Amino acid sequence: MTEPGLIELDPSVPSPVGTLTDRLFDALQRAIVEGEMPQGSKISEPELARRHGVSRGSLREAIARLEACKLVERKPNLGARVVELSAEQLIEIFQLREALEGMAARLAAEAMSDAEIDALGALLEQHGQQIEQEQGQAYFQKQGDLDFHFRIVQGSKNRQLIELLCEDLYHLLRMYRVQFGMRSKRSRQAFEEHQYLLSALRSRDPEMAELVMRQHVRSSRRNLEQALT
Amino acid sequence: MTEPGLIELDPSVPSPVGTLTDRLFDALQRAIVEGEMPQGSKISEPELARRHGVSRGSLREAIARLEACKLVERKPNLGARVVELSAEQLIEIFQLREALEGMAARLAAEAMSDAEIDALGALLEQHGQQIEQEQGQAYFQKQGDLDFHFRIVQGSKNRQLIELLCEDLYHLLRMYRVQFGMRSKRSRQAFEEHQYLLSALRSRDPEMAELVMRQHVRSSRRNLEQALT
DNA sequence: TTTGCATGAGGTGTTGACACTTTGCTTGCG
DNA sequence: CGCAAGCAAAGTGTCAACACCTCATGCAAA
């Protein structure tokens, strides 16, 4: 009954965007990050495939991508397991971040447009108000922290950096945050450091931007190391 | 006729180590890096599967891993292509290296054992002799350069760094080297810089090690930028 | 001649089934 | 009673076939 040249847009079925494997990957990534699939739990391909109503082939491709993101580990003939998060690995990731985001800040100081920097300033102002009003809401702060770092990385305009941090590492980080229930009390100090970084960007000072960002990430790491021992 | 408890080791059939997808991945990775599959060339799944004598399912899993390594790009319903290498991307990769290997050197200055540092010194001595004798053989030098950097990264003892650099980025780098036919004339200077780094490691000076490594990578990048314009 | 649509071939996305490996349990022997 | 060999069930690795999409070729109409 549908006109052959017309496209049906049914809002109740939210456009099946992308391939089936893509959607599976997104769903599983979210499930793992949110902790719905516990750390170290075994992944049974037949069961998962049945629960999601797809075939094992598609599922296996999605799992392969998850493996590339370091969210699952697979051993030949033994199957896949959700990664086990250790304090050591978290430290290692923060060392990575110190190097990568430091470089991102350095590049951003030259590559970001004035408009982007202004938008970043607006975001920070908003964060400041949130801190004033609801000091208990550490969750939003954490999300805001990631937003801030996200924009710096985007501002570097370095595609390698962007993909590496935004499509792999940040998901891992969110997973740690959710599962360790991390809600640090340095939100005020972090907010100040963010403002220092904004100043460095406004001054178009790459050296200073990198220095501040590295110090910022390093402080977070030290704070973690203390909390984890 | 074979003893049930004995394992047959037939040298003519070089031990089918790992899964079929693993071997396919290795073979394709090599083929792409060596340039046997030209940049930007389309990958026809049926044809490749037939040429390697495997099914499309296994091949697709291997391709998915190659995509994670940034060696191929895939668009839904359009298929996979070998990546196109651009000068801009190469620059971006060197910016990544500056940050990552700088951090690796910093960590290595504290984490490497004395024995590892001594072995590194021996390797450098060997490189020095090669430079004296056969100055035309830039190929071995390049391989040697990668060996050197490889050991530093291993020495950082940071698993995230090691996997990221040694299992993904260095393959991309080798691809650029092979396909751009890069044989720089800074091998003597690079050799000197390697020796400075060794000194910093021997002194157990993380700050200095990072500084020297970053300067080293930055010099390579500048040299490239000049050669590519 | 040019534009537009239909049609076919090739290729990708997805599926269900088969073969081999691992694992836990059972069974028989020391 | 303990232990090793073997057996069965579940799970992974691999394959061949089906469904849908894309692109190119050719035909028809303006």
XYZ file of C-alpha atoms (C1' of nucleotides) in Angstrom:
518
model
C 0.000 0.000 0.000
C 2.986 2.290 0.431
C 3.969 4.453 -2.489
C 7.061 2.909 -4.049
C 8.942 6.176 -4.202
C 8.042 7.284 -0.703
C 10.018 6.552 2.404
C 8.185 5.437 5.494
C 9.263 7.306 8.590
C 7.728 5.625 11.572
C 8.687 7.581 14.716
C 7.734 4.688 16.961
C 10.516 2.620 15.432
C 13.501 4.922 16.001
C 15.367 4.707 12.722
C 17.548 1.593 12.774
C 20.606 3.701 12.173
C 23.746 1.938 11.129
C 24.314 -1.762 10.756
C 23.115 -4.373 13.205
C 26.640 -4.961 14.444
C 27.005 -1.236 15.098
C 23.926 -1.128 17.302
C 24.984 -4.267 19.120
C 28.377 -2.744 19.772
C 26.820 0.413 21.191
C 24.417 -1.537 23.386
C 27.109 -3.836 24.752
C 29.547 -1.000 25.305
C 26.930 0.828 27.323
C 25.992 -2.290 29.249
C 29.597 -2.945 30.175
C 30.382 0.650 31.098
C 27.228 0.949 33.215
C 28.082 -2.265 34.995
C 25.097 -4.282 33.811
C 27.606 -6.894 32.746
C 29.843 -7.402 35.786
C 33.603 -7.292 35.614
C 35.223 -10.566 34.694
C 31.920 -12.211 33.859
C 32.033 -14.731 31.090
C 30.247 -13.893 27.844
C 28.322 -16.822 26.419
C 27.856 -16.189 22.731
C 24.736 -18.331 22.290
C 23.013 -16.803 25.298
C 23.850 -13.175 24.476
C 22.873 -13.695 20.852
C 19.525 -15.104 21.925
C 18.875 -12.324 24.418
C 19.496 -9.679 21.798
C 17.702 -11.567 19.087
C 20.618 -11.690 16.683
C 22.854 -14.357 15.252
C 26.218 -15.319 16.646
C 28.064 -13.982 13.606
C 26.950 -10.414 14.161
C 27.575 -10.744 17.865
C 31.112 -11.967 17.316
C 31.930 -8.926 15.197
C 30.615 -6.646 17.914
C 32.700 -8.486 20.499
C 35.765 -8.099 18.310
C 35.277 -4.340 18.388
C 34.800 -4.375 22.140
C 38.086 -6.232 22.377
C 39.779 -3.480 20.393
C 38.427 -0.956 22.937
C 39.901 -3.037 25.754
C 36.443 -3.603 27.200
C 36.544 -7.389 26.829
C 39.359 -9.920 26.675
C 39.215 -12.969 24.481
C 41.267 -16.124 24.618
C 41.181 -18.643 21.770
C 38.729 -21.482 22.359
C 37.966 -20.173 25.824
C 35.628 -17.328 24.999
C 35.352 -13.697 25.997
C 35.150 -12.098 29.427
C 34.447 -8.555 30.516
C 37.726 -6.960 31.561
C 38.774 -6.934 35.189
C 39.566 -3.455 36.375
C 42.613 -3.165 38.569
C 43.974 -0.171 40.384
C 47.277 -0.593 38.526
C 45.601 -0.334 35.156
C 43.743 2.765 36.237
C 47.033 4.366 37.211
C 48.510 3.396 33.854
C 45.569 4.977 32.075
C 46.107 8.211 33.947
C 49.739 8.199 32.881
C 48.524 7.854 29.311
C 46.087 10.693 29.829
C 48.774 12.940 31.248
C 50.826 12.529 28.091
C 47.988 12.601 25.573
C 45.836 15.339 27.030
C 48.911 17.429 27.725
C 49.723 17.265 24.046
C 46.080 17.927 23.197
C 46.103 21.086 25.300
C 49.331 22.217 23.658
C 47.866 21.786 20.189
C 44.510 23.245 21.190
C 46.162 26.459 22.306
C 47.021 27.094 18.678
C 44.255 25.270 16.847
C 41.089 26.244 18.697
C 39.030 29.063 17.281
C 38.125 32.061 19.409
C 34.499 30.945 19.302
C 35.395 27.505 20.636
C 37.378 29.031 23.472
C 34.482 31.329 24.332
C 32.093 28.363 24.378
C 34.486 26.605 26.715
C 34.410 29.631 28.977
C 30.619 29.527 29.037
C 30.721 25.863 29.963
C 33.068 26.595 32.824
C 30.839 29.367 34.110
C 27.966 26.920 34.145
C 30.089 24.456 36.093
C 30.927 27.158 38.588
C 27.274 27.775 39.269
C 26.591 24.077 39.696
C 29.347 23.860 42.277
C 27.936 26.819 44.172
C 24.386 25.479 44.243
C 24.437 21.735 44.638
C 27.689 20.643 46.147
C 26.406 17.138 46.649
C 25.793 16.471 42.989
C 29.190 15.002 42.230
C 27.737 13.032 39.368
C 27.054 16.016 37.160
C 30.442 17.379 38.027
C 32.124 14.248 36.815
C 30.151 14.324 33.599
C 31.067 17.979 33.300
C 34.711 17.186 33.844
C 34.629 14.716 30.981
C 32.816 17.282 28.812
C 35.561 19.797 29.463
C 38.381 17.418 28.627
C 36.418 16.222 25.628
C 36.319 19.711 24.168
C 40.019 20.296 24.678
C 40.795 17.115 22.801
C 38.447 18.078 19.991
C 40.142 21.461 19.957
C 43.518 19.885 19.222
C 42.196 19.119 15.731
C 44.458 16.063 15.734
C 42.321 13.207 14.446
C 44.578 10.514 15.919
C 44.317 12.070 19.368
C 40.573 12.578 19.043
C 39.777 9.028 18.023
C 42.106 7.481 20.558
C 40.825 9.462 23.523
C 37.175 10.025 22.693
C 36.311 6.678 21.172
C 38.326 4.313 23.326
C 39.918 5.690 26.440
C 37.057 7.833 27.717
C 34.675 4.856 27.689
C 37.154 2.934 29.796
C 37.400 5.875 32.144
C 33.635 6.138 32.500
C 33.586 2.437 33.297
C 36.061 2.934 36.113
C 34.098 5.891 37.422
C 30.808 4.028 37.475
C 32.119 0.790 38.906
C 34.493 2.187 41.478
C 31.807 4.689 42.467
C 34.379 7.424 42.268
C 33.142 10.803 43.398
C 36.182 12.785 44.292
C 36.140 15.768 46.589
C 38.551 17.737 44.490
C 35.809 19.183 42.324
C 36.573 22.676 43.545
C 40.276 22.339 42.927
C 39.638 20.699 39.575
C 37.387 23.592 38.666
C 40.159 26.056 39.467
C 42.631 24.091 37.365
C 40.180 24.124 34.490
C 40.098 27.881 34.715
C 43.879 28.092 34.660
C 43.828 26.017 31.515
C 41.245 28.305 29.953
C 43.537 31.256 30.660
C 46.422 29.519 28.960
C 44.234 28.851 25.927
C 43.074 32.451 25.822
C 46.728 33.569 25.918
C 47.481 31.147 23.070
C 50.320 29.770 25.160
C 50.938 26.111 24.150
C 53.741 25.548 26.644
C 51.646 26.774 29.540
C 48.550 24.907 28.382
C 50.411 21.617 28.313
C 51.997 22.263 31.667
C 48.679 23.068 33.334
C 46.880 20.122 31.802
C 49.605 17.691 32.818
C 49.614 19.033 36.331
C 45.838 18.728 36.413
C 45.802 15.096 35.293
C 48.710 14.299 37.580
C 46.842 15.726 40.559
C 43.845 13.555 39.758
C 46.117 10.542 39.572
C 47.800 11.301 42.882
C 44.398 11.770 44.436
C 43.413 8.354 43.114
C 46.562 6.611 44.246
C 45.862 7.886 47.726
C 42.215 6.823 47.682
C 43.057 3.338 46.428
C 45.505 2.367 49.138
C 49.544 -44.777 13.958
C 50.561 -41.885 16.103
C 50.974 -42.458 19.793
C 47.963 -40.977 21.511
C 50.003 -39.132 24.078
C 52.531 -37.778 21.625
C 52.233 -34.529 19.776
C 53.044 -34.516 16.114
C 55.402 -31.736 15.157
C 55.535 -31.627 11.397
C 58.007 -28.928 10.340
C 56.619 -28.863 6.803
C 53.298 -27.666 8.141
C 54.466 -24.713 10.238
C 52.457 -25.099 13.388
C 48.988 -23.645 12.787
C 49.468 -21.381 15.751
C 46.442 -19.478 16.909
C 43.074 -19.331 15.276
C 42.494 -18.977 11.565
C 41.373 -15.384 12.001
C 44.610 -14.640 13.856
C 46.758 -15.897 10.996
C 44.637 -14.083 8.453
C 45.050 -10.878 10.438
C 48.816 -11.284 10.550
C 49.031 -12.035 6.847
C 46.853 -9.106 5.834
C 48.620 -6.744 8.201
C 51.930 -7.688 6.657
C 50.571 -7.411 3.140
C 49.221 -3.942 3.789
C 52.324 -2.696 5.576
C 54.614 -4.053 2.861
C 52.513 -2.432 0.206
C 51.325 -5.606 -1.510
C 47.836 -4.224 -1.144
C 48.042 -0.672 -2.473
C 46.760 2.323 -0.560
C 43.108 3.056 -1.057
C 42.494 -0.175 -2.954
C 39.115 -1.736 -2.437
C 38.924 -5.023 -0.591
C 36.530 -7.489 -2.165
C 35.542 -9.962 0.493
C 34.629 -12.821 -1.850
C 37.853 -12.494 -3.811
C 40.167 -12.191 -0.802
C 38.409 -15.059 0.927
C 38.884 -17.251 -2.148
C 42.537 -16.281 -2.552
C 43.299 -17.197 1.048
C 41.112 -20.268 0.999
C 38.920 -19.224 3.899
C 35.316 -18.279 4.389
C 34.018 -14.739 4.434
C 33.095 -14.948 8.107
C 36.667 -15.449 9.242
C 37.882 -12.834 6.816
C 35.412 -10.262 8.112
C 36.653 -10.737 11.666
C 40.216 -10.205 10.512
C 39.176 -7.067 8.637
C 37.442 -5.783 11.767
C 40.731 -6.057 13.636
C 42.588 -4.301 10.838
C 40.046 -1.517 11.100
C 40.818 -1.187 14.809
C 44.512 -0.794 13.893
C 43.581 1.990 11.453
C 44.973 -0.037 8.573
C 41.661 -0.263 6.711
C 38.554 1.888 6.660
C 35.082 0.448 6.342
C 31.859 2.135 5.365
C 28.521 0.377 5.821
C 27.296 -1.373 2.689
C 30.217 0.006 0.719
C 32.985 -2.301 1.835
C 36.496 -1.870 3.129
C 39.445 -0.038 1.614
C 43.106 0.084 2.571
C 43.769 3.409 4.272
C 45.103 6.343 2.305
C 48.218 7.767 3.860
C 48.445 11.525 3.926
C 51.260 13.753 5.032
C 48.929 15.389 7.560
C 48.159 12.073 9.238
C 51.851 11.245 9.415
C 52.485 14.546 11.178
C 49.644 13.812 13.577
C 51.128 10.425 14.352
C 54.449 12.013 15.183
C 52.704 14.377 17.562
C 51.199 11.323 19.240
C 54.608 9.700 19.399
C 56.173 12.773 20.949
C 53.686 12.632 23.799
C 53.562 8.856 24.248
C 57.219 7.998 23.844
C 58.180 10.969 25.959
C 56.093 9.516 28.755
C 57.499 6.067 28.037
C 61.047 7.359 28.423
C 60.109 9.102 31.669
C 58.680 5.909 33.097
C 61.481 3.760 31.718
C 64.075 5.833 33.561
C 62.617 4.470 36.766
C 61.243 1.115 35.725
C 63.980 -0.406 33.550
C 66.365 -2.827 35.190
C 70.103 -2.275 35.029
C 70.378 -5.332 32.813
C 67.868 -3.919 30.347
C 69.737 -0.635 30.193
C 73.002 -2.453 29.601
C 71.411 -4.449 26.776
C 70.222 -1.197 25.276
C 73.779 0.102 25.437
C 75.018 -2.972 23.595
C 72.387 -2.442 20.916
C 73.490 1.145 20.470
C 77.142 0.124 20.172
C 76.127 -2.259 17.430
C 74.272 0.530 15.657
C 77.339 2.725 15.900
C 79.432 0.127 14.104
C 76.815 -0.265 11.400
C 76.864 3.465 10.799
C 80.665 3.459 10.534
C 80.820 0.581 8.093
C 77.895 0.752 5.721
C 76.574 4.252 5.557
C 74.369 3.445 2.600
C 72.341 0.822 4.416
C 69.648 3.121 5.670
C 67.202 0.248 5.795
C 68.867 -1.536 8.674
C 69.232 1.752 10.455
C 65.507 2.359 10.277
C 64.799 -1.107 11.598
C 67.351 -0.434 14.299
C 65.681 2.840 15.166
C 62.370 1.067 15.666
C 64.121 -1.603 17.763
C 65.534 1.087 20.021
C 62.230 2.859 20.530
C 60.536 -0.495 20.982
C 62.779 -1.324 23.924
C 62.211 2.007 25.604
C 58.475 1.493 25.418
C 58.788 -2.020 26.802
C 60.950 -0.580 29.533
C 58.185 1.739 30.682
C 56.400 -1.368 32.028
C 53.125 0.423 31.298
C 50.921 -2.117 29.562
C 48.615 0.494 28.048
C 51.557 2.277 26.470
C 53.110 -0.957 25.279
C 50.004 -2.267 23.579
C 49.097 1.048 22.040
C 52.508 1.736 20.555
C 53.855 -1.704 19.764
C 50.714 -3.361 18.499
C 49.071 -0.539 16.599
C 51.074 2.577 15.992
C 54.397 1.014 15.042
C 52.761 -1.028 12.275
C 51.292 2.169 10.866
C 54.708 3.784 11.069
C 56.371 0.913 9.245
C 53.712 1.243 6.570
C 54.555 4.886 6.078
C 58.266 4.111 5.964
C 57.877 1.394 3.357
C 55.417 3.206 1.143
C 56.939 6.664 1.265
C 60.361 5.094 0.799
C 61.629 7.153 3.696
C 65.341 6.916 4.261
C 66.341 9.954 6.217
C 69.833 11.317 6.343
C 69.678 12.104 10.005
C 70.809 8.645 11.038
C 73.997 10.063 12.550
C 72.147 12.728 14.494
C 69.485 10.242 15.545
C 72.230 7.954 16.784
C 73.650 10.740 18.912
C 70.239 11.518 20.351
C 69.788 7.854 21.201
C 73.000 8.017 23.159
C 71.842 11.092 25.058
C 68.724 9.192 25.998
C 70.776 6.238 27.169
C 72.721 8.585 29.420
C 69.520 9.921 30.915
C 68.340 6.390 31.588
C 71.666 5.462 33.184
C 71.356 8.535 35.430
C 67.818 7.456 36.315
C 66.660 10.946 35.422
C 62.987 10.796 34.305
C 62.710 14.506 33.564
C 65.745 14.478 31.327
C 64.747 11.232 29.641
C 61.374 12.632 28.657
C 62.915 15.880 27.471
C 65.480 14.131 25.282
C 62.969 11.712 23.818
C 60.512 14.457 22.980
C 63.215 16.501 21.357
C 64.296 13.446 19.399
C 60.817 12.701 18.059
C 60.218 16.376 17.378
C 63.380 16.578 15.316
C 62.269 13.621 13.250
C 58.930 15.307 12.693
C 60.490 18.591 11.640
C 62.761 16.717 9.281
C 59.689 15.058 7.794
C 57.698 18.245 7.450
C 60.569 19.699 5.495
C 60.934 16.661 3.259
C 57.219 16.525 2.503
C 56.811 20.053 1.177
C 20.326 13.964 -27.250
C 19.298 13.907 -22.596
C 16.967 12.664 -18.515
C 14.765 9.435 -15.806
C 13.498 4.939 -14.356
C 13.774 -0.085 -14.432
C 16.687 -4.131 -14.242
C 20.424 -6.946 -13.461
C 24.918 -8.217 -11.402
C 28.138 -7.880 -7.816
C 28.935 -7.178 -2.992
C 27.883 -6.651 1.855
C 24.998 -7.840 6.072
C 23.063 -11.585 8.402
C 21.787 -16.132 9.409
C 21.695 -21.158 10.726
C 24.277 -25.316 10.693
C 28.581 -28.187 11.101
C 33.259 -29.465 13.232
C 36.469 -29.181 16.696
C 37.954 -27.847 21.423
C 37.320 -27.505 26.255
C 35.354 -28.956 30.573
C 33.105 -31.449 34.123
C 31.517 -35.783 35.333
C 31.269 -40.672 35.207
C 33.340 -45.085 35.281
C 36.647 -48.506 35.849
C 41.056 -49.825 37.765
C 44.905 -49.759 40.977
C 39.545 -44.502 48.585
C 42.104 -42.112 45.035
C 43.219 -41.492 40.340
C 43.314 -41.760 35.504
C 41.004 -42.597 31.222
C 37.100 -41.696 28.754
C 32.522 -39.881 27.786
C 28.977 -36.298 27.243
C 27.485 -31.531 27.141
C 28.351 -26.892 26.211
C 30.830 -23.458 23.710
C 33.809 -21.631 20.182
C 35.726 -21.603 15.325
C 34.409 -22.013 10.678
C 31.599 -22.426 6.777
C 28.032 -22.029 2.978
C 23.677 -19.971 1.834
C 20.103 -16.249 1.969
C 18.489 -11.216 2.045
C 19.264 -6.597 1.220
C 21.877 -2.710 -0.600
C 24.625 -0.305 -4.135
C 26.075 0.660 -8.564
C 26.145 0.264 -13.562
C 23.942 -0.763 -17.830
C 20.240 -0.227 -20.944
C 15.749 1.221 -22.372
C 12.046 4.525 -22.778
C 10.100 9.050 -22.765
C 10.531 14.088 -23.213
